[in-house]
Every structure is written in C-alpha cells, then in structure tokens.
Short mmCIF file of C-alpha atoms in Angstrom, two decimals:
data_model
loop_
_atom_site.label_atom_id
_atom_site.label_comp_id
_atom_site.label_asym_id
_atom_site.label_seq_id
_atom_site.Cartn_x
_atom_site.Cartn_y
_atom_site.Cartn_z
CA UNK A 1 0.00 0.00 0.00
CA UNK A 2 1.08 3.59 -0.54
CA UNK A 3 1.72 5.81 2.47
CA UNK A 4 1.45 9.56 2.00
CA UNK A 5 2.27 11.92 4.82
CA UNK A 6 3.71 15.28 5.63
CA UNK A 7 7.12 14.66 7.15
CA UNK A 8 8.91 17.63 8.66
CA UNK A 9 6.89 19.99 6.50
CA UNK A 10 7.37 18.16 3.22
CA UNK A 11 4.95 15.85 1.44
CA UNK A 12 6.39 12.32 1.17
CA UNK A 13 5.12 9.06 -0.29
CA UNK A 14 6.46 5.53 0.03
CA UNK A 15 5.27 1.97 -0.55
CA UNK A 16 4.78 0.10 2.74
CA UNK A 17 3.42 -3.17 4.04
CA UNK A 18 0.47 -3.13 6.44
CA UNK A 19 2.67 -4.52 9.20
CA UNK A 20 5.41 -1.88 8.90
CA UNK A 21 5.96 0.29 11.94
CA UNK A 22 6.24 4.04 11.60
CA UNK A 23 9.73 4.03 13.19
CA UNK A 24 11.12 1.77 10.48
CA UNK A 25 9.51 3.76 7.68
CA UNK A 26 10.76 7.07 9.06
CA UNK A 27 14.30 5.72 9.09
CA UNK A 28 13.86 4.58 5.48
CA UNK A 29 12.78 8.14 4.72
CA UNK A 30 16.06 9.42 6.13
CA UNK A 31 15.12 10.30 9.70
CA UNK A 32 18.01 8.62 11.49
CA UNK A 33 17.10 10.42 14.73
CA UNK A 34 14.26 7.91 15.26
CA UNK A 35 15.73 5.21 17.49
CA UNK A 36 14.08 1.96 18.47
CA UNK A 37 15.19 0.97 21.95
CA UNK A 38 12.59 -1.30 23.52
CA UNK A 39 10.00 -1.96 20.76
CA UNK A 40 7.21 -1.93 23.37
CA UNK A 41 6.53 1.70 24.19
CA UNK A 42 8.57 1.89 27.38
CA UNK A 43 11.70 3.90 26.52
CA UNK A 44 10.49 6.76 24.32
CA UNK A 45 13.57 6.90 22.12
CA UNK A 46 11.37 6.44 19.03
CA UNK A 47 9.19 9.41 20.03
CA UNK A 48 7.90 11.59 17.20
CA UNK A 49 5.02 14.02 16.93
CA UNK A 50 2.05 12.65 15.01
CA UNK A 51 -0.49 15.42 14.43
CA UNK A 52 1.07 17.37 17.28
CA UNK A 53 1.11 14.60 19.88
CA UNK A 54 4.10 12.63 21.07
CA UNK A 55 3.70 8.93 20.17
CA UNK A 56 5.89 5.84 20.21
CA UNK A 57 6.62 5.30 16.53
CA UNK A 58 7.77 1.74 17.31
CA UNK A 59 4.18 0.85 18.27
CA UNK A 60 2.42 2.91 15.61
CA UNK A 61 1.70 1.19 12.33
CA UNK A 62 2.91 3.38 9.48
CA UNK A 63 -0.53 2.98 7.89
CA UNK A 64 -2.08 4.74 10.88
CA UNK A 65 -0.06 7.84 9.97
CA UNK A 66 -1.36 7.94 6.38
CA UNK A 67 -2.40 11.50 5.60
CA UNK A 68 -0.94 12.71 8.88
CA UNK A 69 1.65 15.26 9.90
CA UNK A 70 4.83 13.77 11.37
CA UNK A 71 7.60 15.80 12.97
CA UNK A 72 10.98 14.45 14.00
CA UNK A 73 13.90 16.26 15.59
CA UNK A 74 15.42 16.75 12.13
CA UNK A 75 12.84 19.48 11.55
CA UNK A 76 13.48 21.75 14.48
CA UNK A 77 17.08 22.84 14.60
CA UNK A 78 20.64 22.44 13.41
CA UNK A 79 24.12 22.67 14.88
CA UNK A 80 24.32 26.26 13.69
CA UNK A 81 20.80 27.25 14.62
CA UNK A 82 19.52 25.01 17.41
CA UNK A 83 15.92 25.18 18.62
CA UNK A 84 15.63 26.94 22.03
CA UNK A 85 14.96 23.53 23.66
CA UNK A 86 18.13 22.11 22.10
CA UNK A 87 20.17 25.17 23.08
CA UNK A 88 18.92 24.98 26.67
CA UNK A 89 19.77 21.28 26.93
CA UNK A 90 23.30 21.93 25.73
CA UNK A 91 23.69 24.94 28.00
CA UNK A 92 22.61 22.91 31.05
CA UNK A 93 24.90 19.99 30.19
CA UNK A 94 21.83 17.78 29.95
CA UNK A 95 23.04 15.59 27.10
CA UNK A 96 25.40 12.69 27.64
CA UNK A 97 25.12 9.69 25.30
CA UNK A 98 22.28 11.41 23.46
CA UNK A 99 20.29 8.29 22.54
CA UNK A 100 17.12 9.51 24.29
CA UNK A 101 17.40 13.10 23.08
CA UNK A 102 15.38 13.00 19.83
CA UNK A 103 12.35 11.60 21.70
CA UNK A 104 12.96 13.81 24.73
CA UNK A 105 13.19 16.96 22.62
CA UNK A 106 10.07 16.15 20.62
CA UNK A 107 8.12 15.34 23.80
CA UNK A 108 9.23 18.69 25.25
CA UNK A 109 8.30 20.46 22.02
CA UNK A 110 4.78 19.00 22.21
CA UNK A 111 4.41 20.72 25.59
CA UNK A 112 5.96 24.07 24.65
CA UNK A 113 3.93 24.22 21.42
CA UNK A 114 0.77 24.37 23.56
CA UNK A 115 2.10 26.32 26.52
CA UNK A 116 5.31 28.36 26.27
CA UNK A 117 5.67 28.47 30.05
CA UNK A 118 4.70 25.06 31.46
CA UNK A 119 5.20 24.22 35.13
CA UNK A 120 7.67 21.56 36.24
CA UNK A 121 4.70 19.31 36.99
CA UNK A 122 3.26 19.73 33.50
CA UNK A 123 6.63 18.95 31.96
CA UNK A 124 7.06 15.87 34.17
CA UNK A 125 3.62 14.56 33.17
CA UNK A 126 4.25 15.04 29.47
CA UNK A 127 7.83 13.76 29.51
CA UNK A 128 6.77 10.65 31.41
CA UNK A 129 7.70 7.90 28.97
CA UNK A 130 11.04 9.37 27.90
CA UNK A 131 13.75 7.40 29.67
CA UNK A 132 17.28 8.73 30.10
CA UNK A 133 19.85 6.40 31.61
CA UNK A 134 22.69 8.93 31.80
CA UNK A 135 21.59 12.18 33.38
CA UNK A 136 19.19 11.35 36.20
CA UNK A 137 16.78 13.91 34.69
CA UNK A 138 17.87 16.83 36.91
CA UNK A 139 19.75 18.68 34.19
CA UNK A 140 17.04 17.97 31.63
CA UNK A 141 14.50 19.45 34.02
CA UNK A 142 16.76 22.45 34.66
CA UNK A 143 17.13 23.04 30.93
CA UNK A 144 13.39 22.89 30.28
CA UNK A 145 12.69 25.13 33.27
CA UNK A 146 15.10 27.62 31.72
CA UNK A 147 13.14 27.50 28.45
CA UNK A 148 9.92 28.17 30.38
CA UNK A 149 11.49 31.03 32.31
CA UNK A 150 12.89 32.54 29.12
CA UNK A 151 9.33 32.58 27.83
CA UNK A 152 8.44 34.89 30.67
CA UNK A 153 6.99 32.78 33.44
CA UNK A 154 7.93 34.26 36.85
CA UNK A 155 10.02 31.99 39.08
CA UNK A 156 7.19 31.79 41.59
CA UNK A 157 4.89 30.22 39.03
CA UNK A 158 7.26 27.40 38.12
CA UNK A 159 5.87 24.43 40.02
CA UNK A 160 7.57 21.94 42.30
CA UNK A 161 9.32 18.75 41.30
CA UNK A 162 7.15 16.42 39.28
CA UNK A 163 6.64 12.92 40.63
CA UNK A 164 8.46 10.43 38.43
CA UNK A 165 8.42 7.70 41.07
CA UNK B 1 0.55 -11.49 14.92
CA UNK B 2 1.14 -9.90 11.54
CA UNK B 3 -1.00 -7.39 9.69
CA UNK B 4 -1.31 -8.31 6.02
CA UNK B 5 -3.87 -5.67 5.04
CA UNK B 6 -5.14 -2.38 6.40
CA UNK B 7 -8.55 -0.78 5.94
CA UNK B 8 -9.59 2.67 7.03
CA UNK B 9 -13.39 2.86 7.03
CA UNK B 10 -14.99 6.22 7.69
CA UNK B 11 -18.43 5.07 8.74
CA UNK B 12 -19.62 2.63 11.36
CA UNK B 13 -21.61 0.74 8.73
CA UNK B 14 -18.52 0.24 6.56
CA UNK B 15 -16.45 -0.91 9.53
CA UNK B 16 -19.14 -3.36 10.61
CA UNK B 17 -19.48 -4.75 7.07
CA UNK B 18 -15.72 -5.24 6.74
CA UNK B 19 -15.42 -7.00 10.10
CA UNK B 20 -18.39 -9.22 9.28
CA UNK B 21 -16.86 -10.20 5.92
CA UNK B 22 -13.39 -10.79 7.36
CA UNK B 23 -14.58 -12.96 10.22
CA UNK B 24 -11.79 -14.19 12.52
CA UNK B 25 -9.09 -12.78 10.23
CA UNK B 26 -10.38 -9.24 10.84
CA UNK B 27 -8.86 -7.16 13.61
CA UNK B 28 -10.53 -3.99 14.91
CA UNK B 29 -7.61 -1.59 15.31
CA UNK B 30 -7.79 0.95 18.13
CA UNK B 31 -4.55 2.41 19.55
CA UNK B 32 -2.49 -0.71 18.69
CA UNK B 33 -0.35 -0.29 21.82
CA UNK B 34 -0.97 -3.87 22.97
CA UNK B 35 0.10 -5.39 19.65
CA UNK B 36 3.74 -5.52 20.76
CA UNK B 37 2.67 -8.23 23.18
CA UNK B 38 0.68 -10.31 20.66
CA UNK B 39 3.11 -13.01 19.64
CA UNK B 40 2.67 -15.66 16.97
CA UNK B 41 2.31 -15.62 13.21
CA UNK B 42 -1.46 -15.10 12.90
CA UNK B 43 -2.19 -13.07 9.80
CA UNK B 44 -4.78 -10.36 10.36
CA UNK B 45 -6.46 -7.66 8.34
CA UNK B 46 -6.73 -4.44 10.34
CA UNK B 47 -9.89 -2.38 10.33
CA UNK B 48 -8.81 0.97 11.76
CA UNK B 49 -11.55 2.44 13.97
CA UNK B 50 -9.86 5.83 14.41
CA UNK B 51 -11.73 7.49 11.55
CA UNK B 52 -15.25 6.56 12.57
CA UNK B 53 -15.71 9.40 15.05
CA UNK B 54 -16.85 8.16 18.48
CA UNK B 55 -13.89 10.06 19.92
CA UNK B 56 -15.55 12.78 21.99
CA UNK B 57 -16.62 13.33 25.59
CA UNK B 58 -19.92 15.09 26.24
CA UNK B 59 -22.22 15.67 29.18
CA UNK B 60 -25.52 13.83 29.33
CA UNK B 61 -28.21 13.72 31.97
CA UNK B 62 -26.53 12.36 35.10
CA UNK B 63 -23.07 11.99 33.67
CA UNK B 64 -20.95 11.77 30.56
CA UNK B 65 -20.89 9.95 27.28
CA UNK B 66 -17.43 8.92 26.10
CA UNK B 67 -16.85 7.69 22.56
CA UNK B 68 -15.07 4.34 22.50
CA UNK B 69 -12.31 5.77 20.29
CA UNK B 70 -11.49 8.55 22.77
CA UNK B 71 -7.78 8.59 23.59
CA UNK B 72 -6.73 8.23 27.21
CA UNK B 73 -4.96 11.60 26.85
CA UNK B 74 -8.32 13.21 26.11
CA UNK B 75 -9.79 11.69 29.28
CA UNK B 76 -6.77 13.17 31.09
CA UNK B 77 -7.33 16.65 29.66
CA UNK B 78 -11.11 16.77 30.09
CA UNK B 79 -12.36 18.58 33.19
CA UNK B 80 -15.94 19.00 34.37
CA UNK B 81 -17.79 18.78 37.68
CA UNK B 82 -18.32 15.11 38.57
CA UNK B 83 -15.67 13.84 36.10
CA UNK B 84 -13.04 11.58 37.68
CA UNK B 85 -11.51 9.73 34.74
CA UNK B 86 -8.82 12.43 34.39
CA UNK B 87 -7.27 11.12 37.63
CA UNK B 88 -7.38 7.57 36.36
CA UNK B 89 -5.90 8.56 33.00
CA UNK B 90 -2.97 10.32 34.67
CA UNK B 91 -1.84 7.00 36.19
CA UNK B 92 -2.11 5.20 32.84
CA UNK B 93 1.34 4.08 31.62
CA UNK B 94 3.00 7.19 30.14
CA UNK B 95 2.16 10.16 27.95
CA UNK B 96 2.95 8.65 24.51
CA UNK B 97 0.84 5.61 25.35
CA UNK B 98 -1.96 7.85 26.68
CA UNK B 99 -1.81 9.69 23.34
CA UNK B 100 -2.31 6.41 21.45
CA UNK B 101 -4.49 4.09 23.54
CA UNK B 102 -8.28 4.43 23.48
CA UNK B 103 -10.69 3.69 26.29
CA UNK B 104 -12.49 1.25 24.00
CA UNK B 105 -9.26 -0.62 23.36
CA UNK B 106 -8.65 -0.87 27.10
CA UNK B 107 -12.01 -2.50 27.78
CA UNK B 108 -12.82 -4.42 24.59
CA UNK B 109 -10.59 -7.24 25.76
CA UNK B 110 -9.99 -7.47 29.49
CA UNK B 111 -6.65 -8.34 31.03
CA UNK B 112 -6.22 -8.57 34.82
CA UNK B 113 -4.13 -5.38 34.93
CA UNK B 114 -6.38 -3.15 32.79
CA UNK B 115 -7.24 0.07 34.64
CA UNK B 116 -10.56 1.12 33.18
CA UNK B 117 -12.63 -2.03 33.82
CA UNK B 118 -11.98 -1.54 37.55
CA UNK B 119 -13.04 2.10 37.49
CA UNK B 120 -16.08 1.56 35.27
CA UNK B 121 -17.23 -1.28 37.55
CA UNK B 122 -16.95 0.95 40.61
CA UNK B 123 -18.71 3.86 38.90
CA UNK B 124 -21.49 1.67 37.49
CA UNK B 125 -20.94 2.71 33.87
CA UNK B 126 -22.84 1.38 30.86
CA UNK B 127 -21.18 0.09 27.71
CA UNK B 128 -22.95 0.57 24.37
CA UNK B 129 -22.35 -2.12 21.74
CA UNK B 130 -23.66 -1.29 18.27
CA UNK B 131 -24.73 -4.04 15.92
CA UNK B 132 -28.04 -4.66 14.21
CA UNK B 133 -29.45 -3.02 17.30
CA UNK B 134 -27.82 -0.94 20.01
CA UNK B 135 -27.27 -2.95 23.19
CA UNK B 136 -26.67 -1.33 26.58
CA UNK B 137 -24.57 -3.48 28.90
CA UNK B 138 -24.18 -2.43 32.53
CA UNK B 139 -20.61 -2.80 33.77
CA UNK B 140 -21.63 -5.67 36.05
CA UNK B 141 -22.73 -7.65 32.98
CA UNK B 142 -20.09 -6.43 30.56
CA UNK B 143 -17.15 -7.34 32.81
CA UNK B 144 -18.60 -10.62 34.12
CA UNK B 145 -16.27 -12.42 31.68
CA UNK B 146 -14.53 -11.52 28.45
CA UNK B 147 -16.74 -8.96 26.67
CA UNK B 148 -16.28 -10.84 23.36
CA UNK B 149 -19.11 -13.14 24.47
CA UNK B 150 -21.52 -10.18 24.08
CA UNK B 151 -20.44 -9.29 20.53
CA UNK B 152 -21.92 -10.74 17.33
CA UNK B 153 -19.73 -10.63 14.19
CA UNK B 154 -19.38 -6.99 13.14
CA UNK B 155 -20.58 -5.56 16.46
CA UNK B 156 -18.49 -2.70 17.85
CA UNK B 157 -18.21 -0.97 21.18
CA UNK B 158 -19.15 2.62 20.40
CA UNK B 159 -19.80 4.46 23.64
CA UNK B 160 -19.34 4.39 27.39
CA UNK B 161 -21.79 6.20 29.66
CA UNK B 162 -20.14 7.23 32.88
CA UNK B 163 -22.16 8.50 35.86
CA UNK B 164 -21.03 11.80 37.33
CA UNK B 165 -19.88 12.01 40.92
CA UNK B 166 -22.48 14.27 42.54
CA UNK B 167 -22.68 15.85 46.01
CA UNK B 168 -23.01 13.13 48.65
CA UNK B 169 -21.08 10.68 46.48
CA UNK B 170 -17.32 10.14 46.70
CA UNK B 171 -14.74 8.44 44.52
CA UNK B 172 -11.50 6.79 45.59
CA UNK B 173 -8.79 5.31 43.36
CA UNK B 174 -5.45 3.63 43.86
CA UNK B 175 -3.10 1.91 41.42
CA UNK B 176 -0.02 0.17 42.75
CA UNK B 177 2.91 -0.28 40.38
CA UNK B 178 6.59 -1.06 40.79
CA UNK B 179 7.49 1.96 38.64
CA UNK B 180 5.18 4.60 37.25
CA UNK B 181 4.62 3.08 33.81
CA UNK B 182 4.55 -0.59 34.85
CA UNK B 183 1.52 -2.83 34.62
CA UNK B 184 -0.61 -2.60 37.74
CA UNK B 185 0.07 -4.96 40.65
CA UNK B 186 -3.19 -3.88 42.29
CA UNK B 187 -5.90 -1.46 41.18
CA UNK B 188 -8.75 -0.39 43.46
CA UNK B 189 -11.70 1.93 42.87
CA UNK B 190 -14.61 2.92 45.11
CA UNK B 191 -17.80 4.88 44.64
CA UNK B 192 -19.44 5.58 47.98
CA UNK B 193 -22.83 7.25 48.57
CA UNK B 194 -23.66 8.76 51.95
CA UNK B 195 -27.09 9.51 53.35
CA UNK B 196 -26.19 11.82 56.21
CA UNK B 197 -23.67 9.61 58.05
CA UNK B 198 -24.98 6.27 56.77
CA UNK B 199 -23.49 4.32 53.87
CA UNK B 200 -26.41 4.28 51.45
CA UNK B 201 -24.49 2.61 48.63
CA UNK B 202 -20.96 1.46 47.96
CA UNK B 203 -19.35 -0.10 44.90
CA UNK B 204 -15.82 -1.43 45.32
CA UNK B 205 -13.86 -2.95 42.44
CA UNK B 206 -10.40 -4.43 42.15
CA UNK B 207 -8.10 -5.50 39.37
CA UNK B 208 -4.60 -6.97 38.89
CA UNK B 209 -4.55 -8.54 42.39
CA UNK B 210 -7.37 -10.87 41.35
CA UNK B 211 -7.74 -12.99 38.18
CA UNK B 212 -9.99 -10.51 36.34
CA UNK B 213 -11.37 -7.11 37.39
CA UNK B 214 -14.45 -7.60 39.61
CA UNK B 215 -16.50 -6.05 42.39
CA UNK B 216 -15.70 -7.01 45.97
CA UNK B 217 -19.28 -7.70 46.99
CA UNK B 218 -18.56 -9.27 50.39
CA UNK B 219 -16.84 -6.09 51.54
CA UNK B 220 -19.60 -3.95 50.03
CA UNK B 221 -22.24 -5.89 51.96
CA UNK B 222 -20.30 -5.54 55.19
CA UNK B 223 -20.41 -1.75 54.75
CA UNK B 224 -23.91 -1.16 53.39
CA UNK B 225 -26.34 0.56 55.74
CA UNK B 226 -23.76 1.11 58.45
CA UNK B 227 -22.69 4.48 59.89
CA UNK B 228 -19.51 5.66 58.21
CA UNK B 229 -16.40 5.77 60.38
CA UNK B 230 -12.82 4.55 60.30
CA UNK B 231 -13.86 1.76 62.68
CA UNK B 232 -16.70 0.65 60.39
CA UNK B 233 -14.30 0.48 57.45
CA UNK B 234 -11.63 -1.37 59.41
CA UNK B 235 -14.14 -3.88 60.82
CA UNK B 236 -15.59 -4.59 57.36
CA UNK B 237 -12.15 -5.08 55.86
CA UNK B 238 -10.88 -7.24 58.74
CA UNK B 239 -13.97 -9.43 58.43
CA UNK B 240 -14.14 -9.71 54.66
CA UNK B 241 -10.77 -9.04 53.01
CA UNK B 242 -10.08 -12.79 52.97
CA UNK B 243 -13.38 -13.42 51.16
CA UNK B 244 -11.37 -12.40 48.08
CA UNK B 245 -8.71 -14.71 46.63
CA UNK B 246 -5.80 -12.31 46.16
CA UNK B 247 -3.25 -13.21 43.54
CA UNK B 248 0.41 -12.20 43.40
CA UNK B 249 2.66 -11.90 40.38
CA UNK B 250 5.70 -10.01 39.06
CA UNK B 251 7.62 -10.90 42.23
CA UNK B 252 4.73 -10.19 44.62
CA UNK B 253 3.49 -13.13 46.70
CA UNK B 254 -0.24 -13.74 47.20
CA UNK B 255 0.16 -12.79 50.88
CA UNK B 256 1.87 -9.53 49.98
CA UNK B 257 -0.90 -8.54 47.56
CA UNK B 258 -3.49 -9.44 50.21
CA UNK B 259 -1.74 -7.09 52.66
CA UNK B 260 -1.40 -4.41 49.99
CA UNK B 261 -5.13 -4.72 49.32
CA UNK B 262 -6.02 -4.52 53.03
CA UNK B 263 -4.03 -1.30 53.44
CA UNK B 264 -5.10 0.43 50.25
CA UNK B 265 -8.76 -0.59 50.49
CA UNK B 266 -8.87 1.36 53.73
CA UNK B 267 -7.16 4.30 52.00
CA UNK B 268 -9.55 4.40 49.03
CA UNK B 269 -12.64 3.98 51.21
CA UNK B 270 -11.53 6.87 53.42
CA UNK B 271 -10.73 8.92 50.32
CA UNK B 272 -14.22 8.27 48.92
CA UNK B 273 -15.79 9.06 52.32
CA UNK B 274 -13.93 12.39 52.55
CA UNK B 275 -14.96 13.26 49.00
CA UNK B 276 -18.59 12.31 49.68
CA UNK B 277 -18.80 14.67 52.63
CA UNK B 278 -17.23 17.46 50.62
CA UNK B 279 -13.53 16.94 51.27
CA UNK B 280 -10.73 17.43 48.83
CA UNK B 281 -10.48 14.00 47.22
#
C-alpha cells in the first residue's frame, strides 16, 4: 500500500506493508534520529510528533499515519541554529550519550507548542515515557525550566518537582 | 501477529461490514499499543476504527458519554464537575501511550491489569455495543467475563456512559505499580454514597490482584447501611478481606498482595468518604 504523509513539513510518499511500523519507515525516509530501543513503548527513544502529539513510533503502524503530519527532531534545529529547547539542553549539560534526546526533545516540544511556560509538573507529566539512563533527569528538568522562564513565566509560578516515582 | 492488510473505514456501517466479511481474520484496530505483546504468526487484516468518530466526551443527563475511540490523553485533559476519569488517566502508563491508547481498546478485551474495567465497575458505567441493534450493557454484565461473548460478528463498542460524581457521592482510586509506567500490581476503585452519616451505597472494584477485574461484593455488603467511620471500614475489611482470593505476580506473593489490598482498600474507602462529605479528594 502507498503511504502519504507530511514529514517535517514536506509531502512524502512511500510503498509500505500493512505490518510496517512508523519508526522503520521514518528511518527509510532518512530520519536517522528515530531510534528503536525497547519496541514496546517503554523507553520513548522512538518518540515523534504525530499530528502534534508525542507517540511511540515503534508501536504505531505506518498505515495509521497515512495522511498525517509527522515531525521528528530533524525538523526543528541544526548545529548552527539550534531550537531553544536544544540550546537549553546543551547549555545545562543535559546531554550525555544522546540516545534519548530525539524523543525527549520532541516530547518537550509538544508541551511548549501548547504552553510556552509550562510548570515543572506539567513537563514531568508530558515527559513521562522518555527514559534517560545517563543524566538522572535533573539537568534535563533544569534546561526545560530555563526555556519556560525565558518565555516569561515568573520563578514563583514554576511548580515543584514532578513525581516520576 | 502480523497485519497483512489495512482498511480505514470512515463510517460505522462500513467498519461493521468489513469486520463481518473478514470474520476471525479481521482485527478492529484501536490504539495498537498492545500489539507488541501479541506473539505468533497469525495473519490479520486491520480495520482501523480511528476514523469513525466516536472520539468525543460530552455531558448527558446524570453523567458523561465517552466515545469508545477517545484517547486516554483526552480523558486526562477533560475537566468538568463530577468527572473523575482524568485522575485515572494520569496514572495510565506514560504520555505517549496515553496519546495512542483508546478507552475502547482498554475494555474491549480485558486483562487482569487493565485500569478502566476496575473504574467503570466501581462507577457503574454502561457500555454501548452497536450491531443490528444498540445494546446497553451495565458494567456488572459487561465485565462478568470476556466482553467478546456479548459481541456478534461486526458488532463494535461505540460508547461508554459514565455516571457523574455528585454531592453526597465520593470516589477513591489507587493503582499500585513497581514503577510509574509498569503494569498494575493492584488497582482499586470505590464509589461511595452517603445519606447523612450512613453508607447508602458502595461499589468497590479491584483488578490486577485478582484474576480478572471484579467487584468485591462481600466487603460492600459488610459496609452497606452502616454508619460511616474509620472503625466501620476497618471492621468490614478485617472481616471480609479474605473473602477475596488475592493473587500475586511479578515478584509479589499472594500474601503480599493481600496485605497491599487490606491497606489500600482502607485508603480508598476513606478517600471516597472524605470526598462524599465534601472533602478534597
């Protein structure tokens, strides 16, 4: 069957099988940022935005995305001109091995797209599902708090630590 | 399991016709998040239900109607007086999965650890199955066994009617997991109705710690008609908690789950009591 979608702002088409997962097809389409870690929706490293929502592309059939709008981290910044989320992560030293970062960044983008100044709690809820085995999350949280504060939210309105237990 | 074909019907009639024609090789496709756990080489033809509609929440007399294709994330983000499924949704796996899974998918086939059967049993919801006629199945009937027994070929779950929590009624909920996104080790839900200080009605349901989600009727009966107090709750639980056969798993012994249930049943009953008398829960 033929899959047609908007990928990172460009219309793309590709022949797929019904059983193909979106993660595999995105990699075939050149999005090497999409990593498959667990293949069961636990790690988040395959996270992409499908119609504005963060999803596990390893669980999503490519056919389900037919006609949809898919965004991967390739669309939102470069080494020379990083997205504010990417710049904040680098500034805070929040990136170590980097495997989780494409999913983490896209999950964060899904929050900031709706609310430029989310609370810590809101970020924790929406980043639940993005595992990082290097940083312990503190620096990631600091970086994203800095993005929220840069958007103008007063310190007092930034909420307490989210519960990731 | 392997998908060999994919259909995207846009009307309920078309979806029903396809599923009828396909028979056992047809697979109604909801969020697809459980497919990673479906092993084997069965070849299936997917009938994607996502384009049929039935994906909205609306108020109706006495409660809410929830389309079966409503994503868990939409339950999480919906807020209205008497609505409690946002709390339940927030404890559901993680955000990407909440963005994909539908409430219909969570209750069309029941596993011991599924969250929503427990809650819908406690709330006394109704499930609407649409076939040649529209059938209304109360939760007590729907979850008595696997719901598949209630479906004729081509029938689809289309709607869930959820009673609102009104003044004098309280809701309590607890889900115990090893880590936030893990399958539940024990899920408990309570809807408690007070008439002044008397327990006029109580519905208690459990999942994960028992073979399939079910109401805990022996404990309910020990509470009904009695004056509400911590002592009443403790006495009912001490007398009846062993009327349930608690089941361990994932490293938990049966005895541990029984103790977990004893502790958290008291917590959720007190939570529902506080909410019924106008507390914060």
